PDB file of C-alpha atoms in Angstrom:
ATOM      1  CA  SER A   1       6.212  -0.089  40.575  1.00 44.00           C
ATOM      2  CA  GLY A   2       4.839   0.247  37.259  1.00 47.00           C
ATOM      3  CA  ALA A   3       1.688  -1.610  38.028  1.00 49.00           C
ATOM      4  CA  ASN A   4      -1.730  -0.125  37.968  1.00 48.00           C
ATOM      5  CA  SER A   5      -5.176  -1.757  39.062  1.00 46.00           C
ATOM      6  CA  VAL A   6      -8.306  -0.891  36.859  1.00 49.00           C
ATOM      7  CA  ASN A   7     -11.773  -1.749  37.645  1.00 50.00           C
ATOM      8  CA  GLY A   8     -13.277  -3.370  34.206  1.00 50.00           C
ATOM      9  CA  ALA A   9     -16.781  -2.999  33.291  1.00 51.00           C
ATOM     10  CA  ASP A  10     -17.878  -6.067  35.387  1.00 50.00           C
ATOM     11  CA  GLY A  11     -15.939  -4.537  38.493  1.00 53.00           C
ATOM     12  CA  ASP A  12     -13.040  -7.044  38.139  1.00 52.00           C
ATOM     13  CA  GLY A  13      -9.647  -5.637  38.961  1.00 54.00           C
ATOM     14  CA  ILE A  14      -7.135  -5.678  36.023  1.00 53.00           C
ATOM     15  CA  SER A  15      -3.396  -5.304  36.268  1.00 51.00           C
ATOM     16  CA  VAL A  16      -1.806  -2.770  33.881  1.00 55.00           C
ATOM     17  CA  GLN A  17       1.745  -2.616  33.282  1.00 62.00           C
ATOM     18  CA  ASN A  18       3.453   0.622  32.462  1.00 67.00           C
ATOM     19  CA  ALA A  19       6.400  -0.633  30.616  1.00 76.00           C
ATOM     20  CA  GLU A  20       8.345   1.111  28.052  1.00 83.00           C
ATOM     21  CA  PRO A  21       7.701  -0.658  24.608  1.00 85.00           C
ATOM     22  CA  ASP A  22      10.779  -2.428  23.367  1.00 86.00           C
ATOM     23  CA  PHE A  23      11.782  -1.407  19.905  1.00 87.00           C
ATOM     24  CA  SER A  24      15.324  -2.943  19.857  1.00 89.00           C
ATOM     25  CA  LYS A  25      14.527  -5.748  17.416  1.00 90.00           C
ATOM     26  CA  THR A  26      12.741  -3.275  15.309  1.00 85.00           C
ATOM     27  CA  ILE A  27      15.687  -1.147  15.309  1.00 87.00           C
ATOM     28  CA  GLU A  28      18.357  -3.783  14.533  1.00 90.00           C
ATOM     29  CA  ASP A  29      16.201  -5.011  11.669  1.00 84.00           C
ATOM     30  CA  GLU A  30      15.843  -1.492  10.231  1.00 81.00           C
ATOM     31  CA  LYS A  31      19.705  -1.000  10.711  1.00 84.00           C
ATOM     32  CA  LYS A  32      20.432  -4.268   8.635  1.00 83.00           C
ATOM     33  CA  ALA A  33      18.050  -3.180   5.865  1.00 78.00           C
ATOM     34  CA  ILE A  34      19.855   0.133   5.471  1.00 78.00           C
ATOM     35  CA  SER A  35      23.411  -1.617   5.580  1.00 81.00           C
ATOM     36  CA  ASP A  36      21.895  -4.165   2.939  1.00 78.00           C
ATOM     37  CA  MET A  37      20.832  -1.185   0.845  1.00 75.00           C
ATOM     38  CA  LEU A  38      23.857   0.461   1.187  1.00 75.00           C
ATOM     39  CA  SER A  39      26.015  -2.670   0.123  1.00 78.00           C
ATOM     40  CA  SER A  40      23.696  -3.539  -2.545  1.00 74.00           C
ATOM     41  CA  LYS A  41      25.215  -4.094  -5.899  1.00 76.00           C
ATOM     42  CA  SER A  42      21.958  -4.244  -7.739  1.00 73.00           C
ATOM     43  CA  PHE A  43      21.136  -2.318 -10.926  1.00 74.00           C
ATOM     44  CA  PHE A  44      18.164  -1.167  -9.692  1.00 81.00           C
ATOM     45  CA  SER A  45      18.122   2.184  -7.522  1.00 85.00           C
ATOM     46  CA  VAL A  46      15.233   3.971  -5.555  1.00 89.00           C
ATOM     47  CA  THR A  47      15.241   6.347  -8.501  1.00 90.00           C
ATOM     48  CA  VAL A  48      14.908   3.629 -11.303  1.00 91.00           C
ATOM     49  CA  ILE A  49      12.151   2.277  -9.291  1.00 93.00           C
ATOM     50  CA  LYS A  50      10.352   5.504  -8.382  1.00 94.00           C
ATOM     51  CA  ASN A  51      10.370   6.277 -12.287  1.00 95.00           C
ATOM     52  CA  MET A  52       9.262   2.738 -13.053  1.00 96.00           C
ATOM     53  CA  LEU A  53       6.530   3.219 -10.471  1.00 98.00           C
ATOM     54  CA  ALA A  54       5.407   6.885 -11.990  1.00 97.00           C
ATOM     55  CA  GLU A  55       5.143   5.254 -15.641  1.00 98.00           C
ATOM     56  CA  THR A  56       3.193   2.512 -14.209  1.00 98.00           C
ATOM     57  CA  MET A  57       0.758   4.567 -12.390  1.00 97.00           C
ATOM     58  CA  LYS A  58       0.280   6.765 -15.541  1.00 97.00           C
ATOM     59  CA  ASN A  59      -0.533   3.740 -17.589  1.00 96.00           C
ATOM     60  CA  SER A  60      -2.766   1.953 -15.302  1.00 96.00           C
ATOM     61  CA  MET A  61      -4.454   4.643 -13.233  1.00 94.00           C
ATOM     62  CA  GLY A  62      -5.414   7.410 -15.831  1.00 91.00           C
ATOM     63  CA  ILE A  63      -8.911   8.906 -15.683  1.00 89.00           C
ATOM     64  CA  VAL A  64      -9.830   6.169 -18.247  1.00 93.00           C
ATOM     65  CA  ARG A  65      -9.040   2.541 -16.941  1.00 94.00           C
ATOM     66  CA  THR A  66      -9.619  -0.907 -18.076  1.00 96.00           C
ATOM     67  CA  GLU A  67      -9.202  -4.169 -16.244  1.00 96.00           C
ATOM     68  CA  GLU A  68      -6.243  -5.039 -18.490  1.00 97.00           C
ATOM     69  CA  GLU A  69      -4.453  -2.033 -17.584  1.00 97.00           C
ATOM     70  CA  LEU A  70      -5.215  -2.204 -13.846  1.00 97.00           C
ATOM     71  CA  LYS A  71      -4.146  -5.997 -13.710  1.00 98.00           C
ATOM     72  CA  SER A  72      -0.959  -4.908 -15.545  1.00 98.00           C
ATOM     73  CA  GLY A  73      -0.351  -2.131 -13.119  1.00 98.00           C
ATOM     74  CA  ILE A  74      -0.833  -4.684  -9.864  1.00 98.00           C
ATOM     75  CA  GLU A  75       1.778  -7.212 -11.829  1.00 98.00           C
ATOM     76  CA  ASP A  76       4.239  -4.101 -12.139  1.00 98.00           C
ATOM     77  CA  VAL A  77       3.830  -2.781  -8.769  1.00 98.00           C
ATOM     78  CA  ASP A  78       4.172  -6.542  -7.277  1.00 97.00           C
ATOM     79  CA  TYR A  79       7.178  -6.926  -9.094  1.00 96.00           C
ATOM     80  CA  TYR A  80       8.890  -3.718  -7.649  1.00 95.00           C
ATOM     81  CA  LEU A  81       7.892  -5.059  -4.422  1.00 94.00           C
ATOM     82  CA  SER A  82       9.581  -8.208  -4.791  1.00 92.00           C
ATOM     83  CA  ILE A  83      12.998  -6.471  -5.838  1.00 90.00           C
ATOM     84  CA  ILE A  84      12.587  -3.586  -2.884  1.00 87.00           C
ATOM     85  CA  LYS A  85      14.898  -5.470  -0.432  1.00 83.00           C
ATOM     86  CA  LYS A  86      17.742  -5.755  -3.139  1.00 85.00           C
ATOM     87  CA  ILE A  87      17.712  -2.136  -4.377  1.00 84.00           C
ATOM     88  CA  HIS A  88      20.840   0.081  -3.821  1.00 80.00           C
ATOM     89  CA  TYR A  89      20.847   3.002  -1.713  1.00 80.00           C
ATOM     90  CA  ASP A  90      20.692   6.249  -4.054  1.00 83.00           C
ATOM     91  CA  SER A  91      22.717   9.123  -2.629  1.00 84.00           C
ATOM     92  CA  SER A  92      21.320  11.375  -5.313  1.00 85.00           C
ATOM     93  CA  VAL A  93      18.013  11.850  -3.558  1.00 86.00           C
ATOM     94  CA  SER A  94      16.955  12.226   0.006  1.00 88.00           C
ATOM     95  CA  SER A  95      17.495   9.686   2.579  1.00 85.00           C
ATOM     96  CA  TYR A  96      13.498   9.737   3.379  1.00 88.00           C
ATOM     97  CA  LEU A  97      12.703   8.661  -0.515  1.00 88.00           C
ATOM     98  CA  ASN A  98      15.592   5.742  -0.379  1.00 84.00           C
ATOM     99  CA  TYR A  99      13.724   4.702   3.173  1.00 85.00           C
ATOM    100  CA  SER A 100       9.912   5.103   2.378  1.00 91.00           C
ATOM    101  CA  LEU A 101       9.928   3.721  -1.053  1.00 92.00           C
ATOM    102  CA  GLU A 102       8.542   0.225   0.178  1.00 92.00           C
ATOM    103  CA  GLY A 103       5.680   2.217   1.971  1.00 94.00           C
ATOM    104  CA  VAL A 104       5.113   4.198  -1.356  1.00 96.00           C
ATOM    105  CA  LEU A 105       4.777   0.949  -3.388  1.00 96.00           C
ATOM    106  CA  THR A 106       2.326  -0.403  -0.657  1.00 96.00           C
ATOM    107  CA  LEU A 107       0.262   2.447  -0.947  1.00 96.00           C
ATOM    108  CA  ALA A 108       0.372   2.314  -4.886  1.00 97.00           C
ATOM    109  CA  ARG A 109      -0.720  -1.460  -5.005  1.00 97.00           C
ATOM    110  CA  ALA A 110      -3.698  -0.471  -2.555  1.00 96.00           C
ATOM    111  CA  LEU A 111      -4.649   2.367  -4.901  1.00 95.00           C
ATOM    112  CA  ILE A 112      -4.603   0.008  -7.819  1.00 97.00           C
ATOM    113  CA  THR A 113      -6.514  -2.947  -6.126  1.00 97.00           C
ATOM    114  CA  CYS A 114      -9.336  -0.776  -5.402  1.00 94.00           C
ATOM    115  CA  ALA A 115      -9.434   0.598  -8.598  1.00 93.00           C
ATOM    116  CA  GLU A 116      -9.626  -2.744 -10.189  1.00 95.00           C
ATOM    117  CA  LYS A 117     -12.254  -3.979  -7.672  1.00 93.00           C
ATOM    118  CA  ARG A 118     -14.540  -1.358  -8.395  1.00 91.00           C
ATOM    119  CA  LYS A 119     -16.262  -2.408 -11.616  1.00 92.00           C
ATOM    120  CA  GLU A 120     -18.011   0.818 -12.526  1.00 90.00           C
ATOM    121  CA  SER A 121     -17.558   4.392 -13.577  1.00 91.00           C
ATOM    122  CA  ARG A 122     -17.923   7.084 -10.985  1.00 86.00           C
ATOM    123  CA  GLY A 123     -17.198  10.752 -11.021  1.00 83.00           C
ATOM    124  CA  SER A 124     -14.266  11.647 -13.018  1.00 78.00           C
ATOM    125  CA  HIS A 125     -12.711   7.879 -12.856  1.00 82.00           C
ATOM    126  CA  TYR A 126     -13.967   6.098 -15.983  1.00 90.00           C
ATOM    127  CA  ARG A 127     -13.728   2.296 -16.542  1.00 93.00           C
ATOM    128  CA  GLY A 128     -13.592   1.770 -20.343  1.00 93.00           C
ATOM    129  CA  ASP A 129     -15.105  -1.671 -19.739  1.00 95.00           C
ATOM    130  CA  PHE A 130     -17.614  -0.772 -17.137  1.00 92.00           C
ATOM    131  CA  PRO A 131     -18.900   2.502 -18.480  1.00 92.00           C
ATOM    132  CA  GLN A 132     -22.016   2.760 -15.977  1.00 92.00           C
ATOM    133  CA  SER A 133     -22.369   3.944 -12.601  1.00 91.00           C
ATOM    134  CA  LEU A 134     -23.685   0.956 -10.172  1.00 89.00           C
ATOM    135  CA  GLU A 135     -25.619   1.210  -7.032  1.00 88.00           C
ATOM    136  CA  GLU A 136     -23.644  -1.582  -5.111  1.00 85.00           C
ATOM    137  CA  TYR A 137     -20.595   0.677  -5.400  1.00 86.00           C
ATOM    138  CA  GLU A 138     -22.094   4.005  -4.304  1.00 86.00           C
ATOM    139  CA  SER A 139     -20.083   3.700  -1.011  1.00 87.00           C
ATOM    140  CA  ALA A 140     -16.511   4.414   0.024  1.00 88.00           C
ATOM    141  CA  THR A 141     -14.026   1.588  -0.735  1.00 89.00           C
ATOM    142  CA  LEU A 142     -11.887   0.546   2.374  1.00 91.00           C
ATOM    143  CA  ILE A 143      -8.869  -1.506   1.869  1.00 93.00           C
ATOM    144  CA  SER A 144      -6.835  -3.212   4.663  1.00 92.00           C
ATOM    145  CA  TYR A 145      -3.442  -4.650   4.334  1.00 91.00           C
ATOM    146  CA  ASP A 146      -2.163  -7.346   6.507  1.00 90.00           C
ATOM    147  CA  ASN A 147       0.957  -9.975   5.967  1.00 85.00           C
ATOM    148  CA  GLU A 148       1.226  -8.964   2.453  1.00 83.00           C
ATOM    149  CA  ALA A 149      -2.683  -9.460   1.473  1.00 91.00           C
ATOM    150  CA  TYR A 150      -4.871  -6.625   0.261  1.00 93.00           C
ATOM    151  CA  THR A 151      -8.598  -6.936   1.206  1.00 94.00           C
ATOM    152  CA  VAL A 152     -11.349  -4.522  -0.294  1.00 93.00           C
ATOM    153  CA  GLN A 153     -14.661  -3.848   1.046  1.00 91.00           C
ATOM    154  CA  TYR A 154     -17.229  -1.226   0.573  1.00 89.00           C
ATOM    155  CA  ASP A 155     -18.688   0.806   3.274  1.00 88.00           C
ATOM    156  CA  ARG A 156     -22.318   0.222   2.220  1.00 84.00           C
ATOM    157  CA  ASP A 157     -23.606   1.036   5.824  1.00 84.00           C
ATOM    158  CA  ARG A 158     -21.565   4.293   5.624  1.00 80.00           C
ATOM    159  CA  GLU A 159     -20.135   3.566   8.930  1.00 84.00           C
ATOM    160  CA  TYR A 160     -16.817   4.868   7.882  1.00 78.00           C
ATOM    161  CA  GLU A 161     -18.204   8.131   6.151  1.00 70.00           C
ATOM    162  CA  ASN A 162     -20.252   9.210   9.337  1.00 69.00           C
TER     163      ASN A 162
END
């Protein structure tokens, strides 16, 4: 009938439903997003934004970085993300690129945010404004993304790295 009984750690029975997830709303939302992209009259295409992102990453995420360059990169990517829903479908590139650009921009924003929060030089990544390596940053940088907010933490207890 779709329900199973499971004994929890305290011995209580817990009822679990084996229902198929309903993705119908997500599918309808994505169909609308693709339809909007196909009918957009925007000057911006996926290729234009992709090329602008490449230039931004080159300027802000090179081996030598400064806070000013990183903050400028964050501003640029935030702008690209603000117009992503308005760009038009670009038939000269793959459907995958048209569909995945928002995720690529979100990842670019996360990378620049992590670099900006790390106020030191480490390995081959040199901060012109912070030339020394600091013990407080001697750990992996972790970033989470939730509701358009990026939160940076450092794995000082090495939980992530083990």
